[in-house]
CSV table of C-alpha atoms in Angstrom, one decimal:
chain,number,residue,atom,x,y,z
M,163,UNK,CA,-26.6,-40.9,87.8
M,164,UNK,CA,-28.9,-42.9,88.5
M,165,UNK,CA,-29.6,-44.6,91.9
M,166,UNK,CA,-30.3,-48.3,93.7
M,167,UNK,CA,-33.9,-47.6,95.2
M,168,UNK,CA,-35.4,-50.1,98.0
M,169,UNK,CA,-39.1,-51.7,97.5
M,170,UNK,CA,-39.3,-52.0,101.2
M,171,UNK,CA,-36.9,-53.0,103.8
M,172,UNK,CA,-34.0,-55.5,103.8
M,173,UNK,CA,-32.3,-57.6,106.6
M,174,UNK,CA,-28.7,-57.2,106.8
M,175,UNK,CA,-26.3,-59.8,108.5
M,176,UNK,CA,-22.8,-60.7,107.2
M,177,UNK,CA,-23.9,-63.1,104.2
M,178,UNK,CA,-21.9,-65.0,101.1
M,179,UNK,CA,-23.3,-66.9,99.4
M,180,UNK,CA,-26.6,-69.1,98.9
M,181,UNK,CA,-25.9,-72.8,97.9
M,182,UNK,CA,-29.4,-73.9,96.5
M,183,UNK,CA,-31.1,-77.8,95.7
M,184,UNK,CA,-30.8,-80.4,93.9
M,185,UNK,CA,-32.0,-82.8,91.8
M,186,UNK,CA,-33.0,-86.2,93.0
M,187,UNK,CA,-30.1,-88.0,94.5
M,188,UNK,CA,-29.4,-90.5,91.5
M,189,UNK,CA,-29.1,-88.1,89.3
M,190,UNK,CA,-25.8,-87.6,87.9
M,191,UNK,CA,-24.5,-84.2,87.5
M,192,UNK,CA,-24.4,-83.2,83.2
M,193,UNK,CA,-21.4,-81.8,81.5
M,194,UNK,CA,-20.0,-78.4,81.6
M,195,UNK,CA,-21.2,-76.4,78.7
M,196,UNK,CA,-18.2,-74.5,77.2
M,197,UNK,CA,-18.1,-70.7,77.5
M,198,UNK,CA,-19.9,-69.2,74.5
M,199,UNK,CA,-21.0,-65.7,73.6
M,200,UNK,CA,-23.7,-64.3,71.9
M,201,UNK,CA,-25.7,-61.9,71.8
M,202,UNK,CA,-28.6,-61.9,74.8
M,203,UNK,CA,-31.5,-63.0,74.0
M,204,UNK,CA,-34.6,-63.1,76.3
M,205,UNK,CA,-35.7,-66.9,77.4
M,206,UNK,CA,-39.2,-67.9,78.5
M,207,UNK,CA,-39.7,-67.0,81.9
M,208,UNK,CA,-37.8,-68.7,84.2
M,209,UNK,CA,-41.2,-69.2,87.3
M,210,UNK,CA,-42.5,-71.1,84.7
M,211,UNK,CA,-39.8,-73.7,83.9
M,212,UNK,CA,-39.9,-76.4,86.5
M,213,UNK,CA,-36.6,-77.9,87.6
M,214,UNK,CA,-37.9,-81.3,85.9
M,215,UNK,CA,-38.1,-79.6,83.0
M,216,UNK,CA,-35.9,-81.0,80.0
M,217,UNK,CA,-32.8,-78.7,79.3
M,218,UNK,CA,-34.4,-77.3,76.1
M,219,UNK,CA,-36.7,-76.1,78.5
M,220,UNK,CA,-34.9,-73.8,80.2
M,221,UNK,CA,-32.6,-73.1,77.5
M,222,UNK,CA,-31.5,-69.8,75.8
M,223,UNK,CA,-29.6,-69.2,72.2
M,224,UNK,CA,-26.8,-68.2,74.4
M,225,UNK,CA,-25.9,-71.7,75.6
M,226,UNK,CA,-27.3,-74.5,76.2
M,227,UNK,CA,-27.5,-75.4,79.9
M,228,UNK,CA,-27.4,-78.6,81.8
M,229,UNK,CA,-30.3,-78.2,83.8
M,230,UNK,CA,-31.2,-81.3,85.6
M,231,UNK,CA,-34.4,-82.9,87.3
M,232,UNK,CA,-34.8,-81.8,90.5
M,233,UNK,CA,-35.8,-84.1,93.7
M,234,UNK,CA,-39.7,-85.3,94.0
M,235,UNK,CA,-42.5,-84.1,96.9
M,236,UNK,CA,-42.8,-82.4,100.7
M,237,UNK,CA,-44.5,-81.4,104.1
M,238,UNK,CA,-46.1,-78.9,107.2
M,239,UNK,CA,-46.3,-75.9,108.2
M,240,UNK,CA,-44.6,-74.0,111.1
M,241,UNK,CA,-46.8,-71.2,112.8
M,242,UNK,CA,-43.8,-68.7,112.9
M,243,UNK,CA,-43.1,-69.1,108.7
M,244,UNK,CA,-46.7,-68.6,107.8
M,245,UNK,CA,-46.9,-65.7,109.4
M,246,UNK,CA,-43.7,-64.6,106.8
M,247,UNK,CA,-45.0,-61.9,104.4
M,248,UNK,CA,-44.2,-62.4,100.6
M,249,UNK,CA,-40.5,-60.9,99.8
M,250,UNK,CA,-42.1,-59.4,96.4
M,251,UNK,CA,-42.7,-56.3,98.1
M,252,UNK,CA,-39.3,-56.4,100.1
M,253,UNK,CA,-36.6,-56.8,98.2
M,254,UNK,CA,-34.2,-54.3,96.8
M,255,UNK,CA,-35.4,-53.0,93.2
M,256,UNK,CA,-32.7,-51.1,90.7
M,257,UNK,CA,-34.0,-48.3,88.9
M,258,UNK,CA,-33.5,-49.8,85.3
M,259,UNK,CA,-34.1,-47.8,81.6
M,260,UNK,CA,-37.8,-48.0,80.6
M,261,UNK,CA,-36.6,-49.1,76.7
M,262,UNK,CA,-33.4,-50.9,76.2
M,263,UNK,CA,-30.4,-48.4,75.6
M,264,UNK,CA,-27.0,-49.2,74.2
M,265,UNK,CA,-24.1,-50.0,75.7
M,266,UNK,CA,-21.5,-49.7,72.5
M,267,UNK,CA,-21.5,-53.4,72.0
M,268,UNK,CA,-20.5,-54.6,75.9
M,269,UNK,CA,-19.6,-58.5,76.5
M,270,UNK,CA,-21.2,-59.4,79.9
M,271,UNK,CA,-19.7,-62.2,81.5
M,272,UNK,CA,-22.4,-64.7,83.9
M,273,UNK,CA,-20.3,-67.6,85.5
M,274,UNK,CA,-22.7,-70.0,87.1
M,275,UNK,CA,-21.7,-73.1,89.8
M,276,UNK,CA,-23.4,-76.1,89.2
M,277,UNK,CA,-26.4,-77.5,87.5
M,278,UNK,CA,-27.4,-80.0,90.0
M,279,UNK,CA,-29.1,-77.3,92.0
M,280,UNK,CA,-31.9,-76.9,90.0
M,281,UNK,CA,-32.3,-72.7,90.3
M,282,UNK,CA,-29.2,-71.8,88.0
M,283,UNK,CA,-30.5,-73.4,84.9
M,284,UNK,CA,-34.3,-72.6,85.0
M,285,UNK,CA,-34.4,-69.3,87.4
M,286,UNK,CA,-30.8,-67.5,87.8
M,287,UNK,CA,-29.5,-67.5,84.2
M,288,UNK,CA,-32.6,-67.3,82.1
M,289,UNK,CA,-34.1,-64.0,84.2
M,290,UNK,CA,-30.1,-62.5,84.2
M,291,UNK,CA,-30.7,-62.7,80.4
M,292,UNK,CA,-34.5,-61.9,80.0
M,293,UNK,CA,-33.7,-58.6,81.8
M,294,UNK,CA,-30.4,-57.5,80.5
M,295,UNK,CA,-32.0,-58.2,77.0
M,296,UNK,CA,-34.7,-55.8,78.3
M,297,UNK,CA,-32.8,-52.8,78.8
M,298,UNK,CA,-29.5,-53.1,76.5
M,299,UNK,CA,-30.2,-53.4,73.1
M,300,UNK,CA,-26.5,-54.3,72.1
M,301,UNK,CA,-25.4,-56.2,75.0
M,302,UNK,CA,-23.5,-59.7,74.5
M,303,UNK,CA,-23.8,-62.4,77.4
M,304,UNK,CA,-20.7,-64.8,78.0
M,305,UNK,CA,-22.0,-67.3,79.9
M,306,UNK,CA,-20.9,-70.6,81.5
M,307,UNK,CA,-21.8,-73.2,83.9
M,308,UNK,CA,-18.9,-75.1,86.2
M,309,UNK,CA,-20.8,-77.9,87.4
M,310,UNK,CA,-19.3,-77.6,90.9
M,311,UNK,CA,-15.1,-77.9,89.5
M,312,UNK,CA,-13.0,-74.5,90.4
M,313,UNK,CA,-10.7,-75.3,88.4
M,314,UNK,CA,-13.1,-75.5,85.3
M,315,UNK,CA,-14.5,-72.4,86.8
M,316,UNK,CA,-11.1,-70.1,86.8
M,317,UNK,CA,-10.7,-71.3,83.0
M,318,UNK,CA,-14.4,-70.1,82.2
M,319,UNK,CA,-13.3,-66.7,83.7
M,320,UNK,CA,-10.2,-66.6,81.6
M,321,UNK,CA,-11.7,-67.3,78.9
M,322,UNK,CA,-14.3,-64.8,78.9
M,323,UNK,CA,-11.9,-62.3,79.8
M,324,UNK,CA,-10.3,-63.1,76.8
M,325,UNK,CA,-12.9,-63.1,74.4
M,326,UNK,CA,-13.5,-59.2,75.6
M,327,UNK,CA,-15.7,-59.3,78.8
M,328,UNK,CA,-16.2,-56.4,80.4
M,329,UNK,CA,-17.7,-57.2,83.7
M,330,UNK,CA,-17.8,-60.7,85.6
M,331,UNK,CA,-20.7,-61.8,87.1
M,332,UNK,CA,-19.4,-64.3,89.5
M,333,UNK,CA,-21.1,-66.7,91.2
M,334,UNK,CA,-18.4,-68.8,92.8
M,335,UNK,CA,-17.7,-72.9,93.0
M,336,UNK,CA,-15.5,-72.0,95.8
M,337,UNK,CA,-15.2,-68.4,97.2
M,338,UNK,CA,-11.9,-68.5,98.6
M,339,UNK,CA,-10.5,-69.9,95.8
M,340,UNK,CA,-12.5,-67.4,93.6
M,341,UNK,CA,-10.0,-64.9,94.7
M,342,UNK,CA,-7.6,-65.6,91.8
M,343,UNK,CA,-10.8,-64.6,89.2
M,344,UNK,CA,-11.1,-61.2,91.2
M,345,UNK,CA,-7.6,-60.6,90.9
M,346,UNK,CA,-7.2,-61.7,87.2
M,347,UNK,CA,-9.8,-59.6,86.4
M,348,UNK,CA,-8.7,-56.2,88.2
M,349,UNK,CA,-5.7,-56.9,85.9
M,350,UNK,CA,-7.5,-56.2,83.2
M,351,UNK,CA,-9.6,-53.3,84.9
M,352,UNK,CA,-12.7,-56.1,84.2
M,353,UNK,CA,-15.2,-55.1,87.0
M,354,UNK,CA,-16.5,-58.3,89.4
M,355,UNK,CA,-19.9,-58.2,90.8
M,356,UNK,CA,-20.1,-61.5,93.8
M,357,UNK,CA,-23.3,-62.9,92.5
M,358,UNK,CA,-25.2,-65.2,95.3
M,359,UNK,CA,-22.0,-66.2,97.2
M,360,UNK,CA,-19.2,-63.9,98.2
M,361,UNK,CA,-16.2,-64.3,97.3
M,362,UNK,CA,-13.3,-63.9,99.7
M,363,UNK,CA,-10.1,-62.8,100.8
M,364,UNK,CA,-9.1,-60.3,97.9
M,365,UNK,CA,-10.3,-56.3,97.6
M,366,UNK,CA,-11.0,-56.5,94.2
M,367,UNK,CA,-14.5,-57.3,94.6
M,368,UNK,CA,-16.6,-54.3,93.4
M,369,UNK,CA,-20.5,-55.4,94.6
M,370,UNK,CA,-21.9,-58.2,96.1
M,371,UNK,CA,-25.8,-59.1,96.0
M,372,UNK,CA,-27.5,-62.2,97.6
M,373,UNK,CA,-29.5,-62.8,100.9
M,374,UNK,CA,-29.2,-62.5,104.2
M,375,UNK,CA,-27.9,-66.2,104.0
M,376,UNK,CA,-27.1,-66.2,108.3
M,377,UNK,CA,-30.8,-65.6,108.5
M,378,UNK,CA,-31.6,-68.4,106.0
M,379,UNK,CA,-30.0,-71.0,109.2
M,380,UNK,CA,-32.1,-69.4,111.6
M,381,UNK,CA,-35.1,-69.7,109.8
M,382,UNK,CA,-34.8,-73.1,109.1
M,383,UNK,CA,-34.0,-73.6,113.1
M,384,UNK,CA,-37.0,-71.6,114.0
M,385,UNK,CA,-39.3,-74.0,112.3
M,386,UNK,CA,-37.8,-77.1,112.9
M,387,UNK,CA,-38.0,-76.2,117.0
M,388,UNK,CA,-41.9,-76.2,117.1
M,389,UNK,CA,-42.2,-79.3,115.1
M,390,UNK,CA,-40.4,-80.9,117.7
M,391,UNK,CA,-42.5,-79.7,120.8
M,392,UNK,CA,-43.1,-82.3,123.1
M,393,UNK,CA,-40.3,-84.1,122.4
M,394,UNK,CA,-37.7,-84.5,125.5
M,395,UNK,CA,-34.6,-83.8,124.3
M,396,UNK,CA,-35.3,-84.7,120.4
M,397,UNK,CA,-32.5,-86.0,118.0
M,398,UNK,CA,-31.6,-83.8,115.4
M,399,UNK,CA,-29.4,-84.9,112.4
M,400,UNK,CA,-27.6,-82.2,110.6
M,401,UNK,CA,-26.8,-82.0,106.9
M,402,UNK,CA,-25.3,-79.3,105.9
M,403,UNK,CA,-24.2,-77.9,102.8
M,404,UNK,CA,-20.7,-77.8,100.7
M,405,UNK,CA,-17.5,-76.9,103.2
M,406,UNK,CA,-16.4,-74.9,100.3
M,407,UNK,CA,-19.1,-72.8,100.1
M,408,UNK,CA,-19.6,-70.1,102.2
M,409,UNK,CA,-23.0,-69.3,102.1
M,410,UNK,CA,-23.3,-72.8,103.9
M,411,UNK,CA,-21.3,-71.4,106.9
M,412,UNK,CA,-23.4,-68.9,107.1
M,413,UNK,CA,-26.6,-71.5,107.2
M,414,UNK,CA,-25.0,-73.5,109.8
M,415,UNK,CA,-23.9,-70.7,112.0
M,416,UNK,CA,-27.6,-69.2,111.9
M,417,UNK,CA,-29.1,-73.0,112.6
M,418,UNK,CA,-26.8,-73.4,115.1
M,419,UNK,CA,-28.0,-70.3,116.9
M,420,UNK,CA,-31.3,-71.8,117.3
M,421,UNK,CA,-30.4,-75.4,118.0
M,422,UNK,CA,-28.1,-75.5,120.4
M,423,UNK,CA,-29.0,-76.3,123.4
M,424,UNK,CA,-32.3,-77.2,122.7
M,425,UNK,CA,-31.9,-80.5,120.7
M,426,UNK,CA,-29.6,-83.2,120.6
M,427,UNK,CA,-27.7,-82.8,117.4
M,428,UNK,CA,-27.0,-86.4,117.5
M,429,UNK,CA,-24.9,-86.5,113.8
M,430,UNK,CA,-23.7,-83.2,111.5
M,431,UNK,CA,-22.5,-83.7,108.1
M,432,UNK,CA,-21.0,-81.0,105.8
M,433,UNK,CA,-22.0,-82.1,102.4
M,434,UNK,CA,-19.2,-82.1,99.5
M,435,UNK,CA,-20.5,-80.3,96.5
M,436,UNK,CA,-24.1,-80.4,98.0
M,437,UNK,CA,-24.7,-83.3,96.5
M,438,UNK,CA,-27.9,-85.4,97.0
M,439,UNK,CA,-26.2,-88.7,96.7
M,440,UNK,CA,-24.1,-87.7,99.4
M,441,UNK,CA,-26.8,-87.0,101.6
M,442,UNK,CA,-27.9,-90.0,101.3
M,443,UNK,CA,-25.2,-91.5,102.0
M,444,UNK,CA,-24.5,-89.5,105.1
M,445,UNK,CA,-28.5,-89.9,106.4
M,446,UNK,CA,-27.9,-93.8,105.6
M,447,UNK,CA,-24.9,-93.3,108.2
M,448,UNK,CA,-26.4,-91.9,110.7
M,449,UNK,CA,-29.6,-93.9,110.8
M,450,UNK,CA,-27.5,-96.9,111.1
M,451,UNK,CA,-25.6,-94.7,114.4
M,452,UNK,CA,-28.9,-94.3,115.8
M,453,UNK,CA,-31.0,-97.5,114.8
M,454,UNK,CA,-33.1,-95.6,112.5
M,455,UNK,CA,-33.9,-93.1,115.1
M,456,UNK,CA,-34.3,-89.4,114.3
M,457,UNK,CA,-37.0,-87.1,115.3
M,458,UNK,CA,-35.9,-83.9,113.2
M,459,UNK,CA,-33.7,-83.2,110.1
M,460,UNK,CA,-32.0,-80.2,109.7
M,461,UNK,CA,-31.0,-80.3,105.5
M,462,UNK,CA,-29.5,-76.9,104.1
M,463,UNK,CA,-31.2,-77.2,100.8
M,464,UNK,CA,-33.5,-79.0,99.3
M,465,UNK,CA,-31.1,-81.0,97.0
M,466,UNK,CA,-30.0,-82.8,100.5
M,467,UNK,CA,-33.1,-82.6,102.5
M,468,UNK,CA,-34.4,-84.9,99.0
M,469,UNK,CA,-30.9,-87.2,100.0
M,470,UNK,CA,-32.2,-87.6,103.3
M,471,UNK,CA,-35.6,-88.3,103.0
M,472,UNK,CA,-34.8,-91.1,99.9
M,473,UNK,CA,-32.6,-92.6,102.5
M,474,UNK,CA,-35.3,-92.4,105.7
M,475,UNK,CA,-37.9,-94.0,103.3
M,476,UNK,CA,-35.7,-97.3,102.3
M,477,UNK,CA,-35.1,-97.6,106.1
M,478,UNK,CA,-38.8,-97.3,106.9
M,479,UNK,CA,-38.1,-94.6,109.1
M,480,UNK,CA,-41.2,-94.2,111.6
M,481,UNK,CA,-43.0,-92.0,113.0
M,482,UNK,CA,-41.6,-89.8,110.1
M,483,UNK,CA,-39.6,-86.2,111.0
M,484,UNK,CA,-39.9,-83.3,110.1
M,485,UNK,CA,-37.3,-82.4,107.4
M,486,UNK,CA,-35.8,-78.2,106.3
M,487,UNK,CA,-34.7,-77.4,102.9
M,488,UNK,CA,-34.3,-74.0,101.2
M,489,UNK,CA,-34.6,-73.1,97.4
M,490,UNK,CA,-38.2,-73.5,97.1
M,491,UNK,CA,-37.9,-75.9,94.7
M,492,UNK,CA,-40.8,-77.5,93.0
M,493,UNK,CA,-40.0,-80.4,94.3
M,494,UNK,CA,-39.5,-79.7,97.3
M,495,UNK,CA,-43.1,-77.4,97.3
M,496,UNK,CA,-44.7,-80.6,96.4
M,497,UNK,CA,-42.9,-82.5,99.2
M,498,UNK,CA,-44.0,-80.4,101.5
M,499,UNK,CA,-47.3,-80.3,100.5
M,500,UNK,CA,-47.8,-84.1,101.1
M,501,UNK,CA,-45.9,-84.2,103.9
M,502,UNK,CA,-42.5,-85.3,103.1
M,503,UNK,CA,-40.5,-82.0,103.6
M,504,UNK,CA,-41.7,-79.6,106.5
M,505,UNK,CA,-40.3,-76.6,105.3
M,506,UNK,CA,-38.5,-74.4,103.0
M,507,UNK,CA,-36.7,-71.1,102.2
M,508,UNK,CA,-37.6,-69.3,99.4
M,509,UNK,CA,-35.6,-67.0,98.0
M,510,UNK,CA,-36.9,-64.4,95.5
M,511,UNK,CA,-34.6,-65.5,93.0
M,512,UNK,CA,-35.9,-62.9,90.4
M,513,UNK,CA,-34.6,-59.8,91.6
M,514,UNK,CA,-32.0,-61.2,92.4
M,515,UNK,CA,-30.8,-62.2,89.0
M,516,UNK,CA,-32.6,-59.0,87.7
M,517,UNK,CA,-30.9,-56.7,90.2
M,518,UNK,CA,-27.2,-58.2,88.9
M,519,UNK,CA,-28.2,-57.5,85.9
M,520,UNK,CA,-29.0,-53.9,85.8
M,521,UNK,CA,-26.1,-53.6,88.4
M,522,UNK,CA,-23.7,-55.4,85.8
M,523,UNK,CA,-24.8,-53.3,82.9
M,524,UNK,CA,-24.7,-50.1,84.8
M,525,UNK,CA,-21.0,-50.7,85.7
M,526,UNK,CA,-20.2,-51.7,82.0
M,527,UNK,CA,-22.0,-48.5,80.8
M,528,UNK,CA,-19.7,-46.4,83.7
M,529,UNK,CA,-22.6,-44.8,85.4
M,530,UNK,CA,-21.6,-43.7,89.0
M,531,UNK,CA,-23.4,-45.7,92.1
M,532,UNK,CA,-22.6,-44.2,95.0
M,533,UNK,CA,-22.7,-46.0,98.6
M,534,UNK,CA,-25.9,-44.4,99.2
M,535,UNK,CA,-27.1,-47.3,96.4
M,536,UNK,CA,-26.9,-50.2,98.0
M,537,UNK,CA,-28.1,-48.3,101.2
M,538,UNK,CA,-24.8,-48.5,103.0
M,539,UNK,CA,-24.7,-52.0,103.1
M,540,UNK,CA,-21.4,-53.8,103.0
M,541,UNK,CA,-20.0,-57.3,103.8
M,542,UNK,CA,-16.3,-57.8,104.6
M,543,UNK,CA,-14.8,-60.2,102.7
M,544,UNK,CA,-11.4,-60.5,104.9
M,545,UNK,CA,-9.7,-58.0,102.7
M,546,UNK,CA,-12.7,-55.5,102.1
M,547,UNK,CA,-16.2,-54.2,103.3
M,548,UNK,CA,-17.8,-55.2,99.6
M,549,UNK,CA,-21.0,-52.9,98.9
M,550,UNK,CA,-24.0,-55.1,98.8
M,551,UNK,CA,-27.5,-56.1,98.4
M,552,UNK,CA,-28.9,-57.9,100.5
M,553,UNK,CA,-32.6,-59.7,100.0
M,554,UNK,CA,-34.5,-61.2,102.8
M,555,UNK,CA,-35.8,-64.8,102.5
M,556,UNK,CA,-38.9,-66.0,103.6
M,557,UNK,CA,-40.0,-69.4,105.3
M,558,UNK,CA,-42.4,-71.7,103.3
M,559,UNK,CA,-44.5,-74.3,104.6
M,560,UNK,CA,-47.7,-76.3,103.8
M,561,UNK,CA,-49.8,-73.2,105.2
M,562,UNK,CA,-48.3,-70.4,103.3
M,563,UNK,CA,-47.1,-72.0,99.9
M,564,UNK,CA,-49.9,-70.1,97.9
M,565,UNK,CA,-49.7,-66.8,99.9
M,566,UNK,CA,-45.6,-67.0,98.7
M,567,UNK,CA,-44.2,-68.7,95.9
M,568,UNK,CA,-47.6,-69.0,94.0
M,569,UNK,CA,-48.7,-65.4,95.1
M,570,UNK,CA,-45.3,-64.3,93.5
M,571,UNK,CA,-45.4,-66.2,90.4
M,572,UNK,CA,-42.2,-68.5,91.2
M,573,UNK,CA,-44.1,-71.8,91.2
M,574,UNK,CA,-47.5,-71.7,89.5
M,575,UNK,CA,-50.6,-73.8,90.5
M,576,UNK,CA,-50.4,-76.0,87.2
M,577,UNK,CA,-46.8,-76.3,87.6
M,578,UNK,CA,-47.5,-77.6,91.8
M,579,UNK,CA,-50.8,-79.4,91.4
M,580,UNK,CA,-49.8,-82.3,88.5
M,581,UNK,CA,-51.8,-85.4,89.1
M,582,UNK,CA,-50.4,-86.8,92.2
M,583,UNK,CA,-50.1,-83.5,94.2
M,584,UNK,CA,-54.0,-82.2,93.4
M,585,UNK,CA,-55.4,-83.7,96.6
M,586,UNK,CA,-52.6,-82.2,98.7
M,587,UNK,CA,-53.2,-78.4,96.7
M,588,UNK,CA,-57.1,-79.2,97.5
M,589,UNK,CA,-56.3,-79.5,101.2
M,590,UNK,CA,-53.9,-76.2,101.3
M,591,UNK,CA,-56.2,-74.3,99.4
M,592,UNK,CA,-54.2,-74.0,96.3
């Protein structure tokens, strides 16, 4: 039997899950690709495929994604994130087999929600595969992509549970709605491990992992406050993320926390789909509202904080605000590091995606994880107190980009310093 072990310590708050970025905000979204399995096959690491990359890029042989570009440049720094350590040495680890074992020919089933976030494409899905590729030498990966529909998401499911999958690795389009793919699946005594978001309202949800995704709001709150010292009573627009999507409560609950009563929240938007185009449709909105006048955005991701600031630049917005995000995104790395985007979260997507992975083929290969794995941790559901993993994300701003996401290897410098952005790494030391 073997055991989940901790690197170091991780917060726990009632979490679902994380909603990422996007691409910029006239990008369209690209097709569903249709379920397809075959056998896993490590890609090239996914820190060094940058969301702009083109799809073969971040492809795999399993299926070819629909990765798309992600939104351009960003910001400063907040003195409370850079004093945030790197979450290399804090998140969760699984214990995983030092040489890849078999599993008798096990179909693993990853079910991912969009592609207009950039993360999925070139971080989640081709580190999921990388690992299980790693340590199961007969493992088959079943994988699909929804593009933000449900619907098309609940057919992906049924499909792969009738081409033979033994486990689901669910990341839900809508985690209510979700419920039905659980339920389906207990049916057939198919395992269902909640990757990123939770999904809600039914009991036959066997693990969850994702972050601390309350404590991803109030993050974002803590550094947008000090940005806004000295300003009486600032206005704050809110964008924030997909109302179907409950990670995005869970943003706007912690941001809340922080905000309220402190700032004049002068406009707040839930953002269908977290589209880009829709924040800038809903920033366009409110700067008519309030004459072009904003001193601080609050943007869940960095998919809408890139709809927001495309929208503040065609309205000459001035003196310009300081804007959140969270995904870490390249983009949004080199926003911040120019000055567009104050802040991000980063979240250490790769053990995330490697965690699920050694979880999922654990459960496939029946070895017994007992609470004591995931270190008691639950989150209830509504109908159940799901064992979980729970990662801790990490504020990033202009003064501790290289101590983070280039100390971990998530961004590298070539990747963040291209031609327009080598002045900007100059002046951050990067």
């Amino acid at each position: 039997m073997r055991q989940l072990l901790c690197a170091a310590t991780a917060a726990v708050l009632l979490a679902t899950a994380c909603a990422p970025s996007a691409p910029a905000p006239t990008t369209a979204p690209a097709a569903a690709p249709k379920p397809t399995t075959a056998a896993s096959v490590a890609p090239s690491p996914a820190a060094a495929v940058s969301p702009s990359a083109s799809p073969a890029a971040a492809a795999s042989p399993v299926a070819k994604p629909s990765a798309v570009a992600a939104p351009s440049p960003a910001a400063a720094a907040s003195p409370a994130a850079a004093a945030s350590p790197s979450p290399a040495a804090q998140n969760p680890t699984l214990p995983a087999p030092s040489s890849p074992q078999a599993s008798g020919g096990k179909k693993i089933a990853l079910l991912l929600p969009e592609s207009k976030t950039a993360r999925y494409e070139t971080q989640d899905r081709p580190l999921f595969q990388a690992k299980l590729q790693q340590i199961c030498s007969d493992c088959q990966v079943i994988y699909s992509n929804a593009n933000q529909d449900a619907t098309a998401q609940q057919s992906q499911a049924e499909a792969a549970l009738t081409n033979g999958a033994n486990v689901l690795v669910l990341d839900a389009v809508d985690g209510a709605a979700a419920a039905v793919i659980a339920d389906r699946a207990k049916q057939q005594n198919v395992p269902v491990i909640a990757y990123d978001r939770l999904i809600t309202g039914t009991p036959n949800v066997d693990y969850y992992i994702s972050f601390d995704n309350q404590r991803v709001g109030v993050l974002q709150g803590t550094a947008l406050l000090p940005a806004l010292s000295g300003k009486q009573n600032p206005t704050v627009v809110m964008i924030n993320g997909s109302p179907t999507d409950n990670n995005a409560t869970l943003f706007k609950r912690g941001a809340h926390t922080v905000l309220d009563g402190k700032v004049n929240i002068a406009r707040e938007y839930d953002t269908p789909d977290w589209s880009p185009d829709q924040a800038q449709n809903e920033m366009q909105q409110a700067l008519t509202a309030l004459n072009d006048k904003v001193d601080g955005v609050y943007a869940a991701n960095d998919g809408t904080a890139g709809g927001a600031i495309a929208a503040m630049k065609a309205a000459g917005v001035s003196p310009w605000p300081p804007v959140t995000g969270q995904d870490a995104e390249l983009a949004a790395i080199q926003r911040i590091l120019i000055g567009d985007q104050f802040m991000t979260v980063y979240k250490a997507i790769k053990p995330e995606a490697e965690d699920a992975a050694i979880l999922a083929f654990d459960v496939v290969t029946n070895v017994s994880i007992p609470p004591s794995a995931t270190q008691g941790q639950t989150t209830n559901n509504s109908a159940k107190d799901v064992p979980s993993i729970l990662l801790t994300p990490v504020s990033v701003t202009k003064d501790n980009v290289k101590s983070t996401v280039v100390a971990d290897g998530f961004w590298t410098r070539d990747q963040i310093c291209t031609a327009d952005y080598v002045a900007a790494c100059q002046q951050a030391g990067i």
